[in-house]
Every structure is written in structure tokens, then in C-alpha cells.
Short mmCIF file of C-alpha atoms in Angstrom, two decimals:
data_model
loop_
_atom_site.label_atom_id
_atom_site.label_comp_id
_atom_site.label_asym_id
_atom_site.label_seq_id
_atom_site.Cartn_x
_atom_site.Cartn_y
_atom_site.Cartn_z
CA MET A 1113 31.74 -21.13 -14.40
CA PRO A 1114 35.17 -19.63 -12.67
CA SER A 1115 35.50 -16.34 -11.44
CA THR A 1116 35.16 -13.93 -14.09
CA PRO A 1117 38.25 -11.39 -14.81
CA LYS A 1118 37.93 -7.70 -15.44
CA ILE A 1119 38.46 -7.04 -19.13
CA LYS A 1120 38.66 -3.33 -21.13
CA LEU A 1121 38.57 -3.91 -24.93
CA VAL A 1122 39.63 -0.84 -26.66
CA TYR A 1123 39.28 -0.40 -30.35
CA PHE A 1124 37.88 2.20 -32.46
CA ASP A 1125 34.05 3.23 -32.55
CA ILE A 1126 33.55 0.98 -35.19
CA GLU A 1127 32.77 -2.65 -35.73
CA GLY A 1128 36.65 -3.73 -37.36
CA VAL A 1129 38.32 -6.43 -36.13
CA ALA A 1130 37.12 -5.95 -32.60
CA GLU A 1131 33.89 -7.38 -33.37
CA PRO A 1132 34.25 -10.68 -32.92
CA VAL A 1133 35.81 -10.43 -29.57
CA ARG A 1134 33.17 -8.41 -28.28
CA LEU A 1135 30.40 -10.64 -29.72
CA VAL A 1136 32.29 -13.51 -27.98
CA LEU A 1137 32.33 -12.05 -24.73
CA VAL A 1138 28.33 -11.05 -25.25
CA LEU A 1139 27.39 -14.39 -26.08
CA GLY A 1140 29.65 -15.82 -23.30
CA ASN A 1141 27.39 -13.85 -21.07
CA ILE A 1142 31.09 -11.86 -19.78
CA PRO A 1143 30.84 -8.49 -18.98
CA PHE A 1144 33.48 -5.85 -20.12
CA GLU A 1145 34.21 -2.48 -20.65
CA ASP A 1146 33.91 -1.63 -24.26
CA TYR A 1147 36.04 1.47 -24.80
CA ARG A 1148 35.65 3.18 -27.64
CA VAL A 1149 38.73 5.57 -28.93
CA LYS A 1150 38.29 8.72 -31.37
CA PHE A 1151 40.34 8.56 -34.12
CA SER A 1152 41.74 11.78 -33.27
CA ASP A 1153 43.24 10.64 -30.27
CA TRP A 1154 45.00 7.36 -32.08
CA PRO A 1155 48.23 9.13 -32.69
CA GLN A 1156 48.65 9.56 -29.12
CA LEU A 1157 47.20 5.95 -27.79
CA LYS A 1158 49.26 4.25 -30.30
CA SER A 1159 52.95 4.83 -28.90
CA THR A 1160 51.86 3.35 -25.86
CA LEU A 1161 50.57 0.12 -27.15
CA PRO A 1162 52.45 -3.16 -27.66
CA TYR A 1163 53.12 -3.65 -31.48
CA GLU A 1164 51.32 0.19 -31.92
CA GLN A 1165 47.90 -1.44 -32.98
CA MET A 1166 44.54 -2.28 -31.57
CA PRO A 1167 42.33 -4.09 -30.26
CA ALA A 1168 44.14 -4.24 -26.84
CA MET A 1169 42.17 -5.88 -23.97
CA TYR A 1170 43.36 -4.75 -20.56
CA VAL A 1171 42.40 -7.97 -17.83
CA ASN A 1172 42.42 -7.17 -14.23
CA ASP A 1173 43.85 -3.84 -14.97
CA GLU A 1174 47.06 -5.04 -15.50
CA ASP A 1175 49.44 -2.34 -16.86
CA VAL A 1176 50.23 -4.27 -20.39
CA PRO A 1177 47.46 -5.28 -22.55
CA LYS A 1178 46.94 -8.71 -24.26
CA THR A 1179 47.09 -8.00 -27.76
CA GLN A 1180 45.82 -9.85 -31.12
CA SER A 1181 42.44 -10.30 -32.13
CA GLY A 1182 42.40 -13.94 -32.80
CA ALA A 1183 44.32 -14.69 -29.54
CA MET A 1184 41.25 -12.89 -27.69
CA LEU A 1185 39.10 -14.16 -29.69
CA ARG A 1186 39.98 -17.97 -28.43
CA TRP A 1187 41.03 -16.60 -25.03
CA ALA A 1188 37.96 -14.90 -24.54
CA ALA A 1189 35.66 -18.22 -25.70
CA ARG A 1190 37.33 -20.42 -23.08
CA LEU A 1191 36.17 -17.97 -20.27
CA ASN A 1192 32.63 -19.61 -19.94
CA PRO A 1193 32.75 -23.14 -21.09
CA GLU A 1194 29.22 -23.61 -20.64
CA LYS A 1195 28.67 -21.67 -23.69
CA HIS A 1196 30.63 -24.41 -26.29
CA LEU A 1197 32.07 -20.95 -28.11
CA TYR A 1198 34.93 -22.92 -28.55
CA PRO A 1199 34.45 -26.56 -27.79
CA ALA A 1200 37.45 -29.38 -27.80
CA ASP A 1201 35.08 -31.82 -30.14
CA LYS A 1202 34.70 -28.76 -32.72
CA LEU A 1203 38.59 -27.60 -32.86
CA TYR A 1204 39.07 -28.51 -36.26
CA GLU A 1205 35.53 -27.18 -37.82
CA ILE A 1206 35.72 -23.96 -36.12
CA GLU A 1207 39.71 -23.56 -37.58
CA GLU A 1208 39.02 -24.92 -40.79
CA ALA A 1209 35.52 -22.09 -40.94
CA ILE A 1210 38.23 -19.55 -39.99
CA GLY A 1211 40.51 -20.30 -42.24
CA LEU A 1212 38.19 -20.52 -45.43
CA LEU A 1213 37.26 -16.44 -43.93
CA GLY A 1214 40.64 -15.73 -43.97
CA ASP A 1215 40.49 -16.11 -47.57
CA LEU A 1216 37.52 -13.99 -48.02
CA THR A 1217 39.22 -11.87 -46.29
CA ARG A 1218 42.57 -12.11 -48.69
CA ALA A 1219 40.50 -11.95 -51.64
CA TRP A 1220 38.53 -8.80 -50.40
CA SER A 1221 41.14 -6.66 -48.83
CA PRO A 1222 42.90 -5.33 -52.56
CA CYS A 1223 39.50 -3.92 -53.28
CA LEU A 1224 38.79 -2.42 -50.00
CA TYR A 1225 42.22 -0.86 -49.46
CA ILE A 1226 43.04 0.89 -53.12
CA ALA A 1227 40.74 3.18 -51.93
CA MET A 1228 42.56 3.84 -48.53
CA ARG A 1229 46.43 2.71 -48.98
CA PRO A 1230 46.95 2.69 -52.77
CA GLN A 1231 50.61 2.99 -52.16
CA THR A 1232 50.55 -0.66 -50.78
CA PHE A 1233 49.81 -1.92 -54.08
CA GLY A 1234 52.21 -0.03 -56.10
CA TYR A 1235 50.06 3.15 -56.89
CA PRO A 1236 51.18 6.78 -55.58
CA GLU A 1237 49.64 8.03 -52.20
CA GLY A 1238 47.19 9.95 -53.28
CA TYR A 1239 46.07 7.79 -55.97
CA GLN A 1240 42.49 7.13 -55.03
CA GLY A 1241 41.56 10.80 -55.29
CA THR A 1242 42.36 10.45 -59.12
CA ASP A 1243 39.98 9.46 -61.94
CA GLU A 1244 42.17 6.52 -62.49
CA GLY A 1245 42.39 5.55 -59.18
CA LYS A 1246 38.51 5.76 -58.61
CA GLU A 1247 38.01 4.15 -61.51
CA ARG A 1248 40.30 0.83 -60.89
CA CYS A 1249 38.75 0.93 -57.39
CA LYS A 1250 34.85 0.62 -58.70
CA LYS A 1251 36.41 -2.16 -61.83
CA MET A 1252 37.76 -4.24 -58.70
CA ARG A 1253 35.17 -3.74 -56.13
CA THR A 1254 32.19 -4.32 -59.08
CA GLY A 1255 33.98 -7.32 -59.98
CA PHE A 1256 34.69 -8.88 -56.92
CA ILE A 1257 30.98 -8.40 -55.59
CA GLN A 1258 29.76 -10.07 -59.42
CA LYS A 1259 32.46 -12.83 -59.23
CA GLU A 1260 34.27 -13.77 -56.22
CA LEU A 1261 32.10 -12.86 -53.48
CA PRO A 1262 29.35 -15.83 -54.84
CA LYS A 1263 31.79 -18.10 -54.48
CA TYR A 1264 32.57 -18.03 -51.02
CA LEU A 1265 29.30 -17.33 -49.74
CA LYS A 1266 28.68 -20.67 -51.85
CA TYR A 1267 31.47 -22.30 -49.65
CA LEU A 1268 30.03 -20.82 -46.16
CA ALA A 1269 26.55 -22.00 -46.84
CA ASP A 1270 27.67 -25.50 -47.86
CA MET A 1271 29.69 -25.93 -44.93
CA ILE A 1272 26.55 -24.66 -42.54
CA ASP A 1273 24.57 -27.17 -44.49
CA LYS A 1274 26.92 -29.90 -43.58
CA ASN A 1275 26.87 -29.64 -40.15
CA GLY A 1276 23.25 -29.54 -39.64
CA GLY A 1277 21.94 -26.25 -41.27
CA LYS A 1278 22.44 -23.57 -38.19
CA PHE A 1279 25.52 -22.11 -37.80
CA LEU A 1280 28.97 -22.75 -39.14
CA CYS A 1281 29.99 -25.71 -36.90
CA GLY A 1282 26.79 -26.97 -35.83
CA ASP A 1283 23.90 -26.25 -33.66
CA GLU A 1284 25.14 -23.85 -31.47
CA PRO A 1285 27.32 -20.74 -32.31
CA THR A 1286 31.15 -20.72 -31.78
CA ILE A 1287 33.64 -18.24 -32.56
CA ALA A 1288 33.80 -19.33 -36.35
CA ASP A 1289 30.35 -17.41 -36.23
CA CYS A 1290 31.46 -14.53 -33.97
CA MET A 1291 33.70 -14.05 -36.91
CA ALA A 1292 31.62 -14.77 -39.92
CA VAL A 1293 28.85 -12.83 -39.28
CA PRO A 1294 30.49 -8.99 -39.11
CA GLN A 1295 32.49 -9.86 -41.90
CA LEU A 1296 29.41 -10.94 -43.86
CA ARG A 1297 27.01 -8.08 -42.90
CA GLY A 1298 30.00 -5.70 -43.93
CA PHE A 1299 28.91 -6.03 -47.45
CA SER A 1300 25.23 -5.38 -46.72
CA ARG A 1301 25.68 -1.85 -44.68
CA GLY A 1302 25.56 0.51 -47.73
CA HIS A 1303 29.15 2.12 -46.42
CA ILE A 1304 31.63 0.64 -49.14
CA ASP A 1305 31.28 2.38 -52.15
CA HIS A 1306 30.05 0.06 -55.10
CA VAL A 1307 29.34 -2.38 -52.49
CA PRO A 1308 25.36 -2.56 -53.13
CA VAL A 1309 23.41 -3.60 -49.94
CA ASP A 1310 21.74 -6.66 -51.56
CA SER A 1311 25.42 -8.01 -52.27
CA LEU A 1312 24.43 -10.79 -49.94
CA ASN A 1313 20.79 -11.98 -51.93
CA VAL A 1314 22.38 -14.12 -54.17
CA GLU A 1315 22.72 -16.45 -51.27
CA PRO A 1316 19.82 -16.88 -49.39
CA ARG A 1317 21.32 -19.44 -47.29
CA ILE A 1318 23.54 -17.06 -45.86
CA VAL A 1319 21.25 -14.12 -45.39
CA ASP A 1320 19.08 -16.74 -43.32
CA TYR A 1321 22.03 -17.67 -41.47
CA ILE A 1322 22.61 -14.09 -40.60
CA GLN A 1323 19.56 -13.31 -39.48
CA ARG A 1324 19.74 -16.37 -37.24
CA PHE A 1325 22.52 -15.44 -35.73
CA CYS A 1326 21.11 -11.82 -35.13
CA GLY A 1327 18.11 -13.23 -33.77
CA LEU A 1328 19.94 -14.92 -30.71
CA ASP A 1329 19.04 -13.60 -27.55
CA GLU A 1330 21.90 -12.22 -26.83
CA ILE A 1331 22.39 -10.51 -30.19
CA LYS A 1332 18.86 -9.53 -30.70
CA GLY A 1333 18.82 -5.97 -31.14
CA ARG A 1334 22.57 -4.50 -31.61
CA TYR A 1335 22.55 -3.74 -35.35
CA THR A 1336 20.16 -1.85 -36.98
CA ASP A 1337 22.06 -1.51 -40.15
CA GLY A 1338 22.99 -3.94 -42.92
CA LEU A 1339 20.85 -7.64 -42.20
CA HIS A 1340 20.30 -8.47 -39.14
#
């Protein structure tokens, strides 16, 4: 493995969009500083970052950080080619899986953000605190969990079976799994209203898949809530 750069990954003290990047670095045995930003410090930090967003990745103490989690994910995966996290012979399968995960994200996002940014969907600010807003949020989320989520879980489970039954793209984990597992675990952690912790149990193959990933030597013990 070539010389490892010095890496500082900056994000909130949550999993969020930085977690897949963290997982790639962990699986790649790449040392990094996992710098967690307090929400109260974000307004001051925001204006100092390109595009005013996180995560941000500082490499070798450069003044200007790398941005965009998807780019970080792919870049970090190539730091240790021996780990085969983004192998050339699996590029199509990996990007296909990531595309499917993107479909799931786009389908779920309105259900999630209706309670955070209702004005994005044409409702007034504060709508989520009204009786009507609370009921709409509940209806959207329960409807998704009952009708849409099982469909996506089956798509992903079938993809795992097609590629050998262990991970999304074969016998070894890739960046696709580093994206999938945090996203799927989010439905089992009990931190989202109207999303039961057993939401993934409808597809036992996905439950087994998440537990298989979380049982990897590098990942074991990382999580204590939700499926792990």
C-alpha cells in the first residue's frame, strides 16, 4: 500500500452522510481523525467551508478541504487497493447498487424532511408542529414503511443473492455496502417517529446482511443501537 495521507474528516456527531466514508476508512485500515462538530458550532464553521456544507475532509493539513461525500467515498476506497473496496472489475455492480440506494433515498426523503423542512414541500414554516402537519408526517412515514420499504428491501436482497449471497456486489464488502448498511440501519434505530425498530424484519435476508456486515472484524462493536 502506498504512503497513507494524513486525514481529518469533519462532520456532526451523528452518522449521517459521513458514516459511509468513515466505514470505508475503517475497512481500509486507513488512520484518520474523526472530528465531530457540535451543532452549536455549525453557524460559525459553515461560512468557512466550500459550498457551506459538510462533511469536509482535510488531507495532509491542506487549507482547503475535499468536499462531497460521494467523491470522498470513492477516493478513500482507492487508498488501500488490497481491500478491494472499489475494484475495477466490480465498478458496474457497485454503481448499480449505489444507484438503487439513491432511489431509496429519494423515495424516503419527503417522508423524513416533511417534519424538518416542510417549506421545501410547499407548506409554511412550522407546519410540522400543527395537528395537520403531525398527522401528515405520520401518514407519509407509516405508508412508506408498509408499502414502499419492503419493495426496496427485496430489490437489495435479490441483488445480494444474485452476487453470491454475502454482500451487495460479491463475497467482499465494497463502498456500496458502506453506503447501504448505515442507510438501512436507520430504519431500525428507533430515532425516527413512526418508524418501528422492526421495520426491516419483513425481509430477513436484509437483517442477516446487516448483521454480517456489522460482524466484520473491523466493524464489530461499532454500533450499539438498531440492527448490528
